PDB file of C-alpha atoms in Angstrom:
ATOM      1  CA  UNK R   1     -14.703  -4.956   1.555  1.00 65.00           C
ATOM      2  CA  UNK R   2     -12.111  -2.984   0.006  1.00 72.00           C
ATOM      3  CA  UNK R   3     -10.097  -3.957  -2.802  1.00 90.00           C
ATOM      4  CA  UNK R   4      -6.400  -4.068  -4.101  1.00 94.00           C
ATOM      5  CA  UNK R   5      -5.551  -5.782  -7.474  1.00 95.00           C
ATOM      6  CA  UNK R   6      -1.968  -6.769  -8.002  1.00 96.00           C
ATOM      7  CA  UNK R   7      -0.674  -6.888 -11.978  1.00 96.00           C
ATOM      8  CA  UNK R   8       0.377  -8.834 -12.771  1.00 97.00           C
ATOM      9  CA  UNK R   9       0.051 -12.123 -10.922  1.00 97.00           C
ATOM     10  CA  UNK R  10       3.476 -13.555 -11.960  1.00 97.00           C
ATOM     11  CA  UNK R  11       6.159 -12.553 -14.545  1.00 98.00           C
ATOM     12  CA  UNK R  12       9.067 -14.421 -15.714  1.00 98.00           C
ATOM     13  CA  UNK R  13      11.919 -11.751 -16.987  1.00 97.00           C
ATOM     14  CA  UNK R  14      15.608 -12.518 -18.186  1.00 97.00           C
ATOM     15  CA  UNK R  15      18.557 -11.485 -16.301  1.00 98.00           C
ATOM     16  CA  UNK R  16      19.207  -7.407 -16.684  1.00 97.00           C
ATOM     17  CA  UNK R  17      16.028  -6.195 -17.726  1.00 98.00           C
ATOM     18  CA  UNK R  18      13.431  -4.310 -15.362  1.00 98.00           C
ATOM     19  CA  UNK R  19      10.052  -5.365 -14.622  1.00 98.00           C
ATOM     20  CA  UNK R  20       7.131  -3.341 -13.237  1.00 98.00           C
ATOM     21  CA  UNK R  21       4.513  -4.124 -11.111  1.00 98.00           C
ATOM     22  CA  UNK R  22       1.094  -2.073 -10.259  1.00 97.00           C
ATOM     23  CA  UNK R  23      -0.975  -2.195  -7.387  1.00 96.00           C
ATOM     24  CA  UNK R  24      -4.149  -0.466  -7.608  1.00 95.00           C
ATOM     25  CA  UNK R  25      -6.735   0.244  -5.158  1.00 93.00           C
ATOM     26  CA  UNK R  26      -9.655  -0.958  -6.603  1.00 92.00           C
ATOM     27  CA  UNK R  27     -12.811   1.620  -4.670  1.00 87.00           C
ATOM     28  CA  UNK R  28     -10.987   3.520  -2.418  1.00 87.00           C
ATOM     29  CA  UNK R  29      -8.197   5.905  -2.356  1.00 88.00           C
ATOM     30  CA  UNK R  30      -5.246   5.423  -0.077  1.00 86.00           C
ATOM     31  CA  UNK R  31      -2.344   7.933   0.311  1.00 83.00           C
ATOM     32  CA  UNK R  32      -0.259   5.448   1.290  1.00 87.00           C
ATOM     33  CA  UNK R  33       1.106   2.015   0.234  1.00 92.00           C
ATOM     34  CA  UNK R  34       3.367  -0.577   1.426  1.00 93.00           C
ATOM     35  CA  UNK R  35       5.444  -2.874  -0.218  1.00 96.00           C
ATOM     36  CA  UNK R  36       6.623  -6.063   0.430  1.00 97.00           C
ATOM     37  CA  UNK R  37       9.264  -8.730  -0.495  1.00 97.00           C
ATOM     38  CA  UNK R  38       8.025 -12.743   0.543  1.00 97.00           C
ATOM     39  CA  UNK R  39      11.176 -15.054   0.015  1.00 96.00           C
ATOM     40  CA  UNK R  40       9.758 -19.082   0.298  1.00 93.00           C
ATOM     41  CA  UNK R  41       9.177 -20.575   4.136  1.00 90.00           C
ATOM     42  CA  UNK R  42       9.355 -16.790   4.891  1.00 94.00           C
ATOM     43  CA  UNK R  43       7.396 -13.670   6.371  1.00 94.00           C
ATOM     44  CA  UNK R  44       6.702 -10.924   4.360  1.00 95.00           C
ATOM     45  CA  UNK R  45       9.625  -8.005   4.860  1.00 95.00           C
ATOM     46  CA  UNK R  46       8.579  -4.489   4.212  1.00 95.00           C
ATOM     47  CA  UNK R  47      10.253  -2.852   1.205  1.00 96.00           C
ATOM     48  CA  UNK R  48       8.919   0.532   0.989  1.00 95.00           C
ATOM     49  CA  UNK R  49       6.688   3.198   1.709  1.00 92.00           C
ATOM     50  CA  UNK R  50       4.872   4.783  -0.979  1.00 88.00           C
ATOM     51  CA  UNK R  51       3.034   8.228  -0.184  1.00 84.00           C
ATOM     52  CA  UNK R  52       0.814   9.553  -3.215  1.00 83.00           C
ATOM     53  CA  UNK R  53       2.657  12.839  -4.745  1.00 82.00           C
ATOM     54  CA  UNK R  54       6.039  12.380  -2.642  1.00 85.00           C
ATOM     55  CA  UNK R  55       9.104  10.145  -2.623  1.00 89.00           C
ATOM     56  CA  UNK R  56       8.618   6.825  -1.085  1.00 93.00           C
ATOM     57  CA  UNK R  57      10.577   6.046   2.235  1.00 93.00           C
ATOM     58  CA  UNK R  58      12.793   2.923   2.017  1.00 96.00           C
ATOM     59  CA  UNK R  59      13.725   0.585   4.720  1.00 95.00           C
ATOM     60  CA  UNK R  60      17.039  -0.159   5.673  1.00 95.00           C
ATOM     61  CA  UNK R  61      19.010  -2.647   3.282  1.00 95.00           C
ATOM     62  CA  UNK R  62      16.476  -1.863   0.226  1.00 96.00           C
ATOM     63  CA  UNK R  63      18.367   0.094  -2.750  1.00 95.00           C
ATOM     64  CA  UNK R  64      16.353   3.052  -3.613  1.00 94.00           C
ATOM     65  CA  UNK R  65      17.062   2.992  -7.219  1.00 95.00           C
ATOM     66  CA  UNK R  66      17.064  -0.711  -8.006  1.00 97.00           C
ATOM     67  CA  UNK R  67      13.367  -0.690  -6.443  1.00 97.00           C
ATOM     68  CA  UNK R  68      11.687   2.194  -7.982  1.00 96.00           C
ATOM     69  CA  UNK R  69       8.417   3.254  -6.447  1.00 95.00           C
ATOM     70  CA  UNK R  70       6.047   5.546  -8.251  1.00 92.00           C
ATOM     71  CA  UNK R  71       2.473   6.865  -6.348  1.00 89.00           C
ATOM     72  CA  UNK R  72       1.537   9.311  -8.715  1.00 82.00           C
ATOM     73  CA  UNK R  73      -2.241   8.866  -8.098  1.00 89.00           C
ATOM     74  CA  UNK R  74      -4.294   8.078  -4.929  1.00 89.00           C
ATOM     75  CA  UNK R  75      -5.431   4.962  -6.943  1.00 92.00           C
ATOM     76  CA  UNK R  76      -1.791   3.332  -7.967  1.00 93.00           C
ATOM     77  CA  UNK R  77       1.183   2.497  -7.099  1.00 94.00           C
ATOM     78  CA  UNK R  78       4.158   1.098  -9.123  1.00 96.00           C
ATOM     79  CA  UNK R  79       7.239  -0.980  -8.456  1.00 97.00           C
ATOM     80  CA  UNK R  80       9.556  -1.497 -10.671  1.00 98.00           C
ATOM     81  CA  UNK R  81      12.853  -3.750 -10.575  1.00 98.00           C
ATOM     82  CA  UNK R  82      15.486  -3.245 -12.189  1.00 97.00           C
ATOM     83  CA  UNK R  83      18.167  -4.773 -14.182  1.00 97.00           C
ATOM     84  CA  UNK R  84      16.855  -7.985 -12.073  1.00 97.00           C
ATOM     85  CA  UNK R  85      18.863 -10.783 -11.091  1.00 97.00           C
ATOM     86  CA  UNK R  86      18.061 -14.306 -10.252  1.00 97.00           C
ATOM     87  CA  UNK R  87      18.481 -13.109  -6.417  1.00 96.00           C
ATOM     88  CA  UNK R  88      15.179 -10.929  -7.188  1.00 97.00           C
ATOM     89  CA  UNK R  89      13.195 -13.462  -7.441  1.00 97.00           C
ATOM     90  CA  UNK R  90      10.539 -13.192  -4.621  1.00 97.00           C
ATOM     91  CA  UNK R  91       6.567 -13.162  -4.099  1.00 98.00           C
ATOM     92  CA  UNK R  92       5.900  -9.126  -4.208  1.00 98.00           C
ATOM     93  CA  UNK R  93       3.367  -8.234  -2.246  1.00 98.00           C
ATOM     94  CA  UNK R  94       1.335  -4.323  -1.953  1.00 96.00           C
ATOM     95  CA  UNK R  95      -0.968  -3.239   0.944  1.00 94.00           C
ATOM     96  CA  UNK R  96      -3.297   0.036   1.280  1.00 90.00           C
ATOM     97  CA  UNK R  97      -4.984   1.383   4.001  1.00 80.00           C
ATOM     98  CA  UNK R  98      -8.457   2.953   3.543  1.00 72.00           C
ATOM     99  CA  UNK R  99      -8.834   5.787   6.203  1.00 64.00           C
ATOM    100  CA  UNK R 100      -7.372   5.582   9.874  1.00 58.00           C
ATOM    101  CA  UNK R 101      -4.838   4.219  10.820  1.00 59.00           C
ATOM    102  CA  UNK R 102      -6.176   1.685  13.114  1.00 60.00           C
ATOM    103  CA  UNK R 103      -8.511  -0.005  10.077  1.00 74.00           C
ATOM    104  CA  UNK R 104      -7.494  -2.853   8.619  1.00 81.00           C
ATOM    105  CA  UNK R 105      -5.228  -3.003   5.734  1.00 86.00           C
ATOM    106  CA  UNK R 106      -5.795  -5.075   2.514  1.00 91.00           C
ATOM    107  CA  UNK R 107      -3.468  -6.390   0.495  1.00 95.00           C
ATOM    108  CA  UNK R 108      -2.969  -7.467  -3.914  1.00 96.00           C
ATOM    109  CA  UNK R 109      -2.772 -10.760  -4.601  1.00 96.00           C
ATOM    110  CA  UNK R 110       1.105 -10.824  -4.918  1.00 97.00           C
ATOM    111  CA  UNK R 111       3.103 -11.068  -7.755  1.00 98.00           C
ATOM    112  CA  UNK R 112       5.659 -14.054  -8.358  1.00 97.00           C
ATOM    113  CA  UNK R 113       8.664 -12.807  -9.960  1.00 98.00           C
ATOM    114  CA  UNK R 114      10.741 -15.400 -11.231  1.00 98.00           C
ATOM    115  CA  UNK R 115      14.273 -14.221 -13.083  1.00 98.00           C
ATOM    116  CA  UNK R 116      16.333 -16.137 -15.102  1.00 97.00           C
TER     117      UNK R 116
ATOM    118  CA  UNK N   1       6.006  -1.856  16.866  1.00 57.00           C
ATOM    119  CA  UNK N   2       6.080  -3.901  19.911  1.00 65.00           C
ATOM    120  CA  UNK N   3       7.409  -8.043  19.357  1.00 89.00           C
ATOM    121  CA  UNK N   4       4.377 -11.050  19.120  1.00 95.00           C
ATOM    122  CA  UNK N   5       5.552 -14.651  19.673  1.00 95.00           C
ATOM    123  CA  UNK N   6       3.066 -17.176  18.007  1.00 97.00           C
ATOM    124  CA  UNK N   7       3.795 -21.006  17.681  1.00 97.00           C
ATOM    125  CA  UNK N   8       5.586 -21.877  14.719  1.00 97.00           C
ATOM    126  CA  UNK N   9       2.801 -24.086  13.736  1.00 97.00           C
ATOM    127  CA  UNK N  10      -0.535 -26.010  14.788  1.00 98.00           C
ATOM    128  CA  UNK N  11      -2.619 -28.638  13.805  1.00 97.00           C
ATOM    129  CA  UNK N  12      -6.649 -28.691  14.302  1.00 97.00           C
ATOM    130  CA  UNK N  13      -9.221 -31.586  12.964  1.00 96.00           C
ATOM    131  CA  UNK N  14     -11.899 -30.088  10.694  1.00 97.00           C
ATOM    132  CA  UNK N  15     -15.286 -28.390  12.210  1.00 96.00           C
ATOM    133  CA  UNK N  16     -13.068 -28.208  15.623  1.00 96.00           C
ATOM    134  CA  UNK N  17     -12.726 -25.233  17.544  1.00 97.00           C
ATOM    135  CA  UNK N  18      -9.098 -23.635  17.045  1.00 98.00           C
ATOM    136  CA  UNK N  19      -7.362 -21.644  19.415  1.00 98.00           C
ATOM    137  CA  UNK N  20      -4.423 -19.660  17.904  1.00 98.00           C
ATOM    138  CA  UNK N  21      -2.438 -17.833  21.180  1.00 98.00           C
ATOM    139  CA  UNK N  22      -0.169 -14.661  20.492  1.00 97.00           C
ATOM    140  CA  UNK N  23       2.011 -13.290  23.268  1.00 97.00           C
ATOM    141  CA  UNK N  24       2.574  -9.684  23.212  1.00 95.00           C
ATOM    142  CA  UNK N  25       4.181  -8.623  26.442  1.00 94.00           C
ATOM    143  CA  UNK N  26       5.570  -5.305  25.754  1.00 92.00           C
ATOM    144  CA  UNK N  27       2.325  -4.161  24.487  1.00 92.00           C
ATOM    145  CA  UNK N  28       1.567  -0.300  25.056  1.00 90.00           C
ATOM    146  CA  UNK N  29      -1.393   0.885  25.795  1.00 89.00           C
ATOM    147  CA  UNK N  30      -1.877   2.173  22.145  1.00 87.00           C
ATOM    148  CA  UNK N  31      -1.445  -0.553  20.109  1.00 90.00           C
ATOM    149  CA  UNK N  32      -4.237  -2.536  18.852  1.00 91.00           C
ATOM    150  CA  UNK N  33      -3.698  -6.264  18.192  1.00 94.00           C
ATOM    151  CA  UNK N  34      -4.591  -6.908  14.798  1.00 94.00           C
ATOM    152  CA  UNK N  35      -4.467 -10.604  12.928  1.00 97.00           C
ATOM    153  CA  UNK N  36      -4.280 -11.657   9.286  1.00 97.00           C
ATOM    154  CA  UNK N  37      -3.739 -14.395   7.348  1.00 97.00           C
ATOM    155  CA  UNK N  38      -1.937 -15.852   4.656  1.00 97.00           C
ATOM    156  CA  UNK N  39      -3.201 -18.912   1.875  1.00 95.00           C
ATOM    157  CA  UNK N  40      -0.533 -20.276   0.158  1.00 92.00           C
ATOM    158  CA  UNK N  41       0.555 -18.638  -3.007  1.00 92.00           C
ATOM    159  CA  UNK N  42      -1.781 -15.365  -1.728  1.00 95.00           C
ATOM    160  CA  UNK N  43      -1.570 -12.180   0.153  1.00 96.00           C
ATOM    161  CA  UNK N  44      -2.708 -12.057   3.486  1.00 96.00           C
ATOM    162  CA  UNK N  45      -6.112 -10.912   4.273  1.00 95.00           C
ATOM    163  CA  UNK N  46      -7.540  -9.460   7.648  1.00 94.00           C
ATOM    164  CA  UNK N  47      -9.204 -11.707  10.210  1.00 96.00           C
ATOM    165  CA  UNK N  48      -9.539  -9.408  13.107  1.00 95.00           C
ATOM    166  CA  UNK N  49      -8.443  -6.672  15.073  1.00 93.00           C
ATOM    167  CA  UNK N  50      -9.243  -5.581  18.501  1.00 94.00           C
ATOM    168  CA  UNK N  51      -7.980  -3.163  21.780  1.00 93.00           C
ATOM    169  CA  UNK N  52      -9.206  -3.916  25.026  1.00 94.00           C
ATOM    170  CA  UNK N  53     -12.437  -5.996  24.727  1.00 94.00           C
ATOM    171  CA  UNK N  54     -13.115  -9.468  23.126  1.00 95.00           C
ATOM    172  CA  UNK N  55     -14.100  -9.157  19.292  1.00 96.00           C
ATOM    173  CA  UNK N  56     -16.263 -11.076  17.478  1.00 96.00           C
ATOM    174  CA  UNK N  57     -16.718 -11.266  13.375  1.00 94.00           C
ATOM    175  CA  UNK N  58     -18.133 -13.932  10.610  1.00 93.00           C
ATOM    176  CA  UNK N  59     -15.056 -15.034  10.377  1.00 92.00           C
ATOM    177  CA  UNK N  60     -13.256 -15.730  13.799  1.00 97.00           C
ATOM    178  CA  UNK N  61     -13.279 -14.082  17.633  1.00 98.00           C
ATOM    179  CA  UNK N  62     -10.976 -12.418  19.052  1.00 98.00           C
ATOM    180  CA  UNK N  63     -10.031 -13.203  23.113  1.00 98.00           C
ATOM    181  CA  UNK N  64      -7.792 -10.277  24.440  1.00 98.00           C
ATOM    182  CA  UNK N  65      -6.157 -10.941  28.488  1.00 97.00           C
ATOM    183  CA  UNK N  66      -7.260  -8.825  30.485  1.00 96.00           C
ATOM    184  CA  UNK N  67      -3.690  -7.110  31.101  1.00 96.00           C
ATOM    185  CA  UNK N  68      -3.468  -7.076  27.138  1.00 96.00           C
ATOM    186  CA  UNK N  69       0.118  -9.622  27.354  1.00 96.00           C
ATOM    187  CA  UNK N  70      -1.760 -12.107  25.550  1.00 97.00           C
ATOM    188  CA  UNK N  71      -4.422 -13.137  22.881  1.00 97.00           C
ATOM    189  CA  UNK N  72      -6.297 -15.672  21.256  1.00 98.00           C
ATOM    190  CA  UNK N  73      -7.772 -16.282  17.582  1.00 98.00           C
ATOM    191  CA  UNK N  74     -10.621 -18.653  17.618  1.00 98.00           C
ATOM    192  CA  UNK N  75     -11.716 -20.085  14.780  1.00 98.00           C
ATOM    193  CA  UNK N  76     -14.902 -21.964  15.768  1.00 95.00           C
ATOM    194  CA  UNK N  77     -15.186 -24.598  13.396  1.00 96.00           C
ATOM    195  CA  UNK N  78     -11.724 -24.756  11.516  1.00 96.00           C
ATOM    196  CA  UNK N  79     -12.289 -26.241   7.598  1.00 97.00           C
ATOM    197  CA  UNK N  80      -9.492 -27.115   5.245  1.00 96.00           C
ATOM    198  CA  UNK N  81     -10.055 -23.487   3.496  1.00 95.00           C
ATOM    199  CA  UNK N  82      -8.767 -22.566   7.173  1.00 97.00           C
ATOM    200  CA  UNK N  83      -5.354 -23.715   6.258  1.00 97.00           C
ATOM    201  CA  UNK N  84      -2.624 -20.950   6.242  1.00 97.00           C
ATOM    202  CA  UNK N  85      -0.080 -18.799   8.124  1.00 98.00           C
ATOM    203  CA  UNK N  86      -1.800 -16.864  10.991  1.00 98.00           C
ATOM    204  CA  UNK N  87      -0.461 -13.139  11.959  1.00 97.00           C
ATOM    205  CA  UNK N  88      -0.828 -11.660  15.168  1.00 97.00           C
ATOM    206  CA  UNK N  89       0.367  -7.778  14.983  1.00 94.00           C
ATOM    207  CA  UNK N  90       0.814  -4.968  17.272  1.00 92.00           C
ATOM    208  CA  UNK N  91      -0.020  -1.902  15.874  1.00 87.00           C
ATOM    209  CA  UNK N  92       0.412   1.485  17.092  1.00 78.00           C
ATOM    210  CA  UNK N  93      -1.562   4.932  16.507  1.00 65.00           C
ATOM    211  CA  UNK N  94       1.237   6.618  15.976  1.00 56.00           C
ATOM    212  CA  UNK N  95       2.782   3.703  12.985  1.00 59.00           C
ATOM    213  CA  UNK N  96       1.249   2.798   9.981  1.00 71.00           C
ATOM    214  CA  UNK N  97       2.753  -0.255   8.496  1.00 79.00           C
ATOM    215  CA  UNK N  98       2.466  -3.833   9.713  1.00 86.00           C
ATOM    216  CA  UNK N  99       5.040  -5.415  10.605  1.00 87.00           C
ATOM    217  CA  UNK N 100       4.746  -9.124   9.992  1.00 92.00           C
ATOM    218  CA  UNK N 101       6.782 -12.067  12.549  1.00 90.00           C
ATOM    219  CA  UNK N 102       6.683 -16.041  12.164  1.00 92.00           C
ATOM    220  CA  UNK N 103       3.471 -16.140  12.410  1.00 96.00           C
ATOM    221  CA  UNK N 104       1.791 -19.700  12.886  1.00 98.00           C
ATOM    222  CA  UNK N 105       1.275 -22.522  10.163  1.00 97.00           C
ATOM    223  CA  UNK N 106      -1.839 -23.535  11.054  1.00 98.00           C
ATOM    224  CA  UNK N 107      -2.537 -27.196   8.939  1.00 98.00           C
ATOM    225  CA  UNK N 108      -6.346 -28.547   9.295  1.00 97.00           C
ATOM    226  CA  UNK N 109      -6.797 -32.563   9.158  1.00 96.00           C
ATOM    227  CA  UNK N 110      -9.663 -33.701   7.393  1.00 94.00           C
TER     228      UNK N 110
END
Protein backbone atom coordinates (compact mmCIF):
# COMPACT_ATOMS: atom_id res chain seq x y z
CA UNK A 1 0.00 0.00 0.00
CA UNK A 2 0.69 3.54 -0.05
CA UNK A 3 3.17 5.25 1.92
CA UNK A 4 3.72 8.38 4.20
CA UNK A 5 7.08 8.90 6.06
CA UNK A 6 7.04 11.25 8.98
CA UNK A 7 10.65 13.18 9.83
CA UNK A 8 11.51 13.07 12.01
CA UNK A 9 10.28 10.46 14.47
CA UNK A 10 10.84 12.57 17.66
CA UNK A 11 12.66 15.88 18.43
CA UNK A 12 13.51 17.36 21.66
CA UNK A 13 13.78 21.43 21.21
CA UNK A 14 14.33 24.16 24.01
CA UNK A 15 11.77 26.59 24.95
CA UNK A 16 11.39 29.53 22.06
CA UNK A 17 12.84 28.01 19.18
CA UNK A 18 10.77 26.49 16.14
CA UNK A 19 10.88 23.07 14.98
CA UNK A 20 9.80 21.61 11.62
CA UNK A 21 8.38 18.59 10.70
CA UNK A 22 7.91 16.90 7.02
CA UNK A 23 5.55 14.50 5.90
CA UNK A 24 6.12 13.08 2.62
CA UNK A 25 4.15 10.87 0.53
CA UNK A 26 6.31 8.26 -0.25
CA UNK A 27 4.66 6.80 -4.19
CA UNK A 28 1.83 8.76 -4.62
CA UNK A 29 0.86 12.29 -4.87
CA UNK A 30 -1.85 13.75 -2.72
CA UNK A 31 -3.18 17.36 -3.00
CA UNK A 32 -4.16 17.31 0.24
CA UNK A 33 -2.88 16.66 3.80
CA UNK A 34 -4.08 16.63 7.24
CA UNK A 35 -2.55 17.34 10.31
CA UNK A 36 -2.92 16.26 13.58
CA UNK A 37 -2.14 17.01 17.29
CA UNK A 38 -2.29 13.48 19.78
CA UNK A 39 -2.05 14.73 23.51
CA UNK A 40 -1.43 11.24 25.90
CA UNK A 41 -4.81 8.98 26.78
CA UNK A 42 -6.15 11.11 23.85
CA UNK A 43 -7.67 11.01 20.18
CA UNK A 44 -6.01 12.55 17.55
CA UNK A 45 -7.51 16.38 16.95
CA UNK A 46 -7.21 17.75 13.50
CA UNK A 47 -4.87 20.74 13.17
CA UNK A 48 -4.92 21.71 9.65
CA UNK A 49 -5.58 21.32 6.19
CA UNK A 50 -2.86 21.49 3.82
CA UNK A 51 -3.80 21.84 -0.04
CA UNK A 52 -0.63 21.63 -2.45
CA UNK A 53 -0.01 25.33 -4.00
CA UNK A 54 -2.64 27.18 -1.60
CA UNK A 55 -2.92 28.28 2.02
CA UNK A 56 -3.81 25.61 4.40
CA UNK A 57 -7.29 25.86 6.22
CA UNK A 58 -7.04 25.85 10.04
CA UNK A 59 -9.48 24.55 12.49
CA UNK A 60 -10.94 26.47 15.07
CA UNK A 61 -8.63 27.17 18.23
CA UNK A 62 -5.30 26.40 16.07
CA UNK A 63 -3.08 29.74 15.61
CA UNK A 64 -2.30 30.09 12.03
CA UNK A 65 1.06 31.50 12.48
CA UNK A 66 2.39 29.57 15.45
CA UNK A 67 1.60 26.31 13.24
CA UNK A 68 2.98 27.04 9.91
CA UNK A 69 1.97 24.73 7.12
CA UNK A 70 3.83 24.65 3.86
CA UNK A 71 2.49 22.15 0.68
CA UNK A 72 4.60 23.41 -1.85
CA UNK A 73 4.81 20.06 -3.74
CA UNK A 74 2.26 17.22 -4.31
CA UNK A 75 4.91 15.04 -2.50
CA UNK A 76 5.43 17.19 0.98
CA UNK A 77 4.14 18.82 3.42
CA UNK A 78 5.73 20.83 6.30
CA UNK A 79 4.79 21.87 9.81
CA UNK A 80 6.56 23.93 11.59
CA UNK A 81 6.16 25.17 15.37
CA UNK A 82 7.14 27.92 16.52
CA UNK A 83 8.77 29.62 19.33
CA UNK A 84 7.48 26.23 21.15
CA UNK A 85 6.56 25.94 24.59
CA UNK A 86 6.44 23.07 26.95
CA UNK A 87 2.46 23.14 26.26
CA UNK A 88 3.52 22.01 22.54
CA UNK A 89 4.54 19.07 23.39
CA UNK A 90 2.29 16.46 21.61
CA UNK A 91 2.56 13.25 19.23
CA UNK A 92 2.18 15.08 15.58
CA UNK A 93 0.64 13.14 13.37
CA UNK A 94 0.16 13.73 9.02
CA UNK A 95 -2.36 11.84 6.79
CA UNK A 96 -2.73 11.83 2.78
CA UNK A 97 -5.24 10.62 0.71
CA UNK A 98 -4.35 8.93 -2.62
CA UNK A 99 -7.29 9.60 -5.11
CA UNK A 100 -11.10 9.71 -4.06
CA UNK A 101 -12.30 10.67 -1.45
CA UNK A 102 -13.88 7.60 -0.19
CA UNK A 103 -10.22 5.56 -0.24
CA UNK A 104 -8.58 5.08 2.64
CA UNK A 105 -6.20 7.47 4.10
CA UNK A 106 -2.66 6.63 5.40
CA UNK A 107 -0.96 8.19 7.83
CA UNK A 108 3.38 9.05 8.97
CA UNK A 109 4.51 7.48 11.73
CA UNK A 110 4.06 10.55 14.09
CA UNK A 111 6.46 12.66 15.46
CA UNK A 112 6.99 13.09 19.38
CA UNK A 113 7.77 16.54 20.16
CA UNK A 114 8.99 16.99 23.47
CA UNK A 115 9.91 20.87 24.61
CA UNK A 116 11.75 21.88 27.37
CA UNK B 1 -19.36 14.12 9.92
CA UNK B 2 -22.02 12.25 11.63
CA UNK B 3 -21.11 11.04 15.74
CA UNK B 4 -19.83 7.00 16.35
CA UNK B 5 -20.05 5.71 19.95
CA UNK B 6 -17.56 2.73 20.49
CA UNK B 7 -16.81 1.17 24.00
CA UNK B 8 -14.16 2.80 25.75
CA UNK B 9 -12.32 -0.39 25.86
CA UNK B 10 -12.40 -4.36 25.42
CA UNK B 11 -10.64 -7.26 26.29
CA UNK B 12 -10.32 -10.55 23.94
CA UNK B 13 -8.08 -13.89 24.72
CA UNK B 14 -5.58 -14.55 21.91
CA UNK B 15 -6.64 -16.59 18.54
CA UNK B 16 -10.41 -15.60 19.73
CA UNK B 17 -12.79 -14.10 17.56
CA UNK B 18 -13.26 -10.23 18.43
CA UNK B 19 -16.20 -8.32 17.88
CA UNK B 20 -15.62 -4.51 18.03
CA UNK B 21 -19.46 -2.72 17.76
CA UNK B 22 -19.72 1.04 16.56
CA UNK B 23 -23.04 2.84 16.77
CA UNK B 24 -23.65 5.37 14.21
CA UNK B 25 -27.25 6.43 14.33
CA UNK B 26 -27.36 9.59 12.49
CA UNK B 27 -25.67 8.04 9.63
CA UNK B 28 -26.66 9.53 6.08
CA UNK B 29 -26.98 7.72 3.37
CA UNK B 30 -23.55 8.99 2.02
CA UNK B 31 -21.24 8.26 4.46
CA UNK B 32 -19.18 5.26 4.38
CA UNK B 33 -18.08 3.70 7.70
CA UNK B 34 -14.51 3.47 7.66
CA UNK B 35 -12.17 1.90 10.70
CA UNK B 36 -8.51 2.35 11.63
CA UNK B 37 -6.33 1.67 14.14
CA UNK B 38 -3.85 2.91 16.37
CA UNK B 39 -0.44 0.85 18.06
CA UNK B 40 0.90 2.57 20.74
CA UNK B 41 3.51 5.14 20.05
CA UNK B 42 2.23 4.89 16.04
CA UNK B 43 -0.12 6.42 13.62
CA UNK B 44 -3.14 4.78 12.86
CA UNK B 45 -3.41 2.59 9.91
CA UNK B 46 -6.62 1.48 7.92
CA UNK B 47 -8.44 -1.75 8.75
CA UNK B 48 -11.53 -1.40 6.72
CA UNK B 49 -14.06 0.54 5.18
CA UNK B 50 -17.39 -0.31 3.85
CA UNK B 51 -21.18 1.25 2.67
CA UNK B 52 -23.97 -0.94 2.57
CA UNK B 53 -22.73 -4.58 2.31
CA UNK B 54 -20.52 -6.71 4.69
CA UNK B 55 -16.66 -6.35 3.83
CA UNK B 56 -14.19 -8.69 4.08
CA UNK B 57 -10.10 -8.13 3.94
CA UNK B 58 -6.73 -10.09 5.22
CA UNK B 59 -6.94 -8.26 7.94
CA UNK B 60 -10.51 -8.11 9.59
CA UNK B 61 -14.47 -8.13 8.27
CA UNK B 62 -16.55 -5.73 8.31
CA UNK B 63 -20.55 -6.45 9.53
CA UNK B 64 -22.72 -3.35 8.52
CA UNK B 65 -26.86 -3.47 10.05
CA UNK B 66 -28.90 -3.60 7.70
CA UNK B 67 -30.45 0.01 8.45
CA UNK B 68 -26.66 1.19 8.54
CA UNK B 69 -27.19 2.46 12.72
CA UNK B 70 -24.70 0.02 13.59
CA UNK B 71 -21.43 -1.99 12.81
CA UNK B 72 -19.10 -4.51 13.72
CA UNK B 73 -15.16 -5.09 13.32
CA UNK B 74 -14.28 -8.69 13.52
CA UNK B 75 -11.10 -9.66 14.01
CA UNK B 76 -11.14 -13.47 13.63
CA UNK B 77 -8.39 -14.62 15.56
CA UNK B 78 -7.22 -11.55 17.74
CA UNK B 79 -3.09 -11.87 18.57
CA UNK B 80 -1.23 -9.61 20.93
CA UNK B 81 0.03 -7.53 17.67
CA UNK B 82 -3.93 -6.91 17.71
CA UNK B 83 -3.54 -4.68 20.66
CA UNK B 84 -4.48 -0.96 20.07
CA UNK B 85 -7.13 1.80 19.86
CA UNK B 86 -9.86 0.86 17.30
CA UNK B 87 -11.63 3.81 15.11
CA UNK B 88 -14.89 3.58 13.72
CA UNK B 89 -15.53 6.79 11.31
CA UNK B 90 -18.27 8.18 9.34
CA UNK B 91 -17.21 9.65 6.37
CA UNK B 92 -18.99 11.63 3.91
CA UNK B 93 -18.56 12.22 -0.04
CA UNK B 94 -18.86 15.51 0.27
CA UNK B 95 -15.82 15.77 3.52
CA UNK B 96 -12.47 14.80 3.31
CA UNK B 97 -10.86 14.59 6.65
CA UNK B 98 -11.44 12.00 9.37
CA UNK B 99 -12.57 12.87 12.17
CA UNK B 100 -11.35 10.66 14.98
CA UNK B 101 -13.78 9.92 18.57
CA UNK B 102 -12.78 7.65 21.70
CA UNK B 103 -12.38 5.03 19.87
CA UNK B 104 -11.97 1.55 21.73
CA UNK B 105 -8.80 0.20 23.67
CA UNK B 106 -8.90 -3.03 22.64
CA UNK B 107 -6.16 -5.15 25.15
CA UNK B 108 -5.55 -8.99 23.97
CA UNK B 109 -4.72 -11.62 26.93
CA UNK B 110 -2.27 -14.07 26.13
Amino acid sequence: GAVVSQHPSWVICKSGTSVKIECRSLDFQATTMFWYRQFPKQSLMLMATSNEGSKATYEQGVEKDKFLINHASLTLSTLTVTSAHPEDSSFYICSAREGARNTEAFFGQGTRLTVV
Amino acid sequence: DAKTTQPNSMESNEEEPVHLPCNHSTISGTDYIHWYRQLPSQGPEYVIHGLTSNVNNRMASLAIAEDRKSSTLILHRATLRDAAVYYCILRSNAGNMLTFGGGTRLMVKP
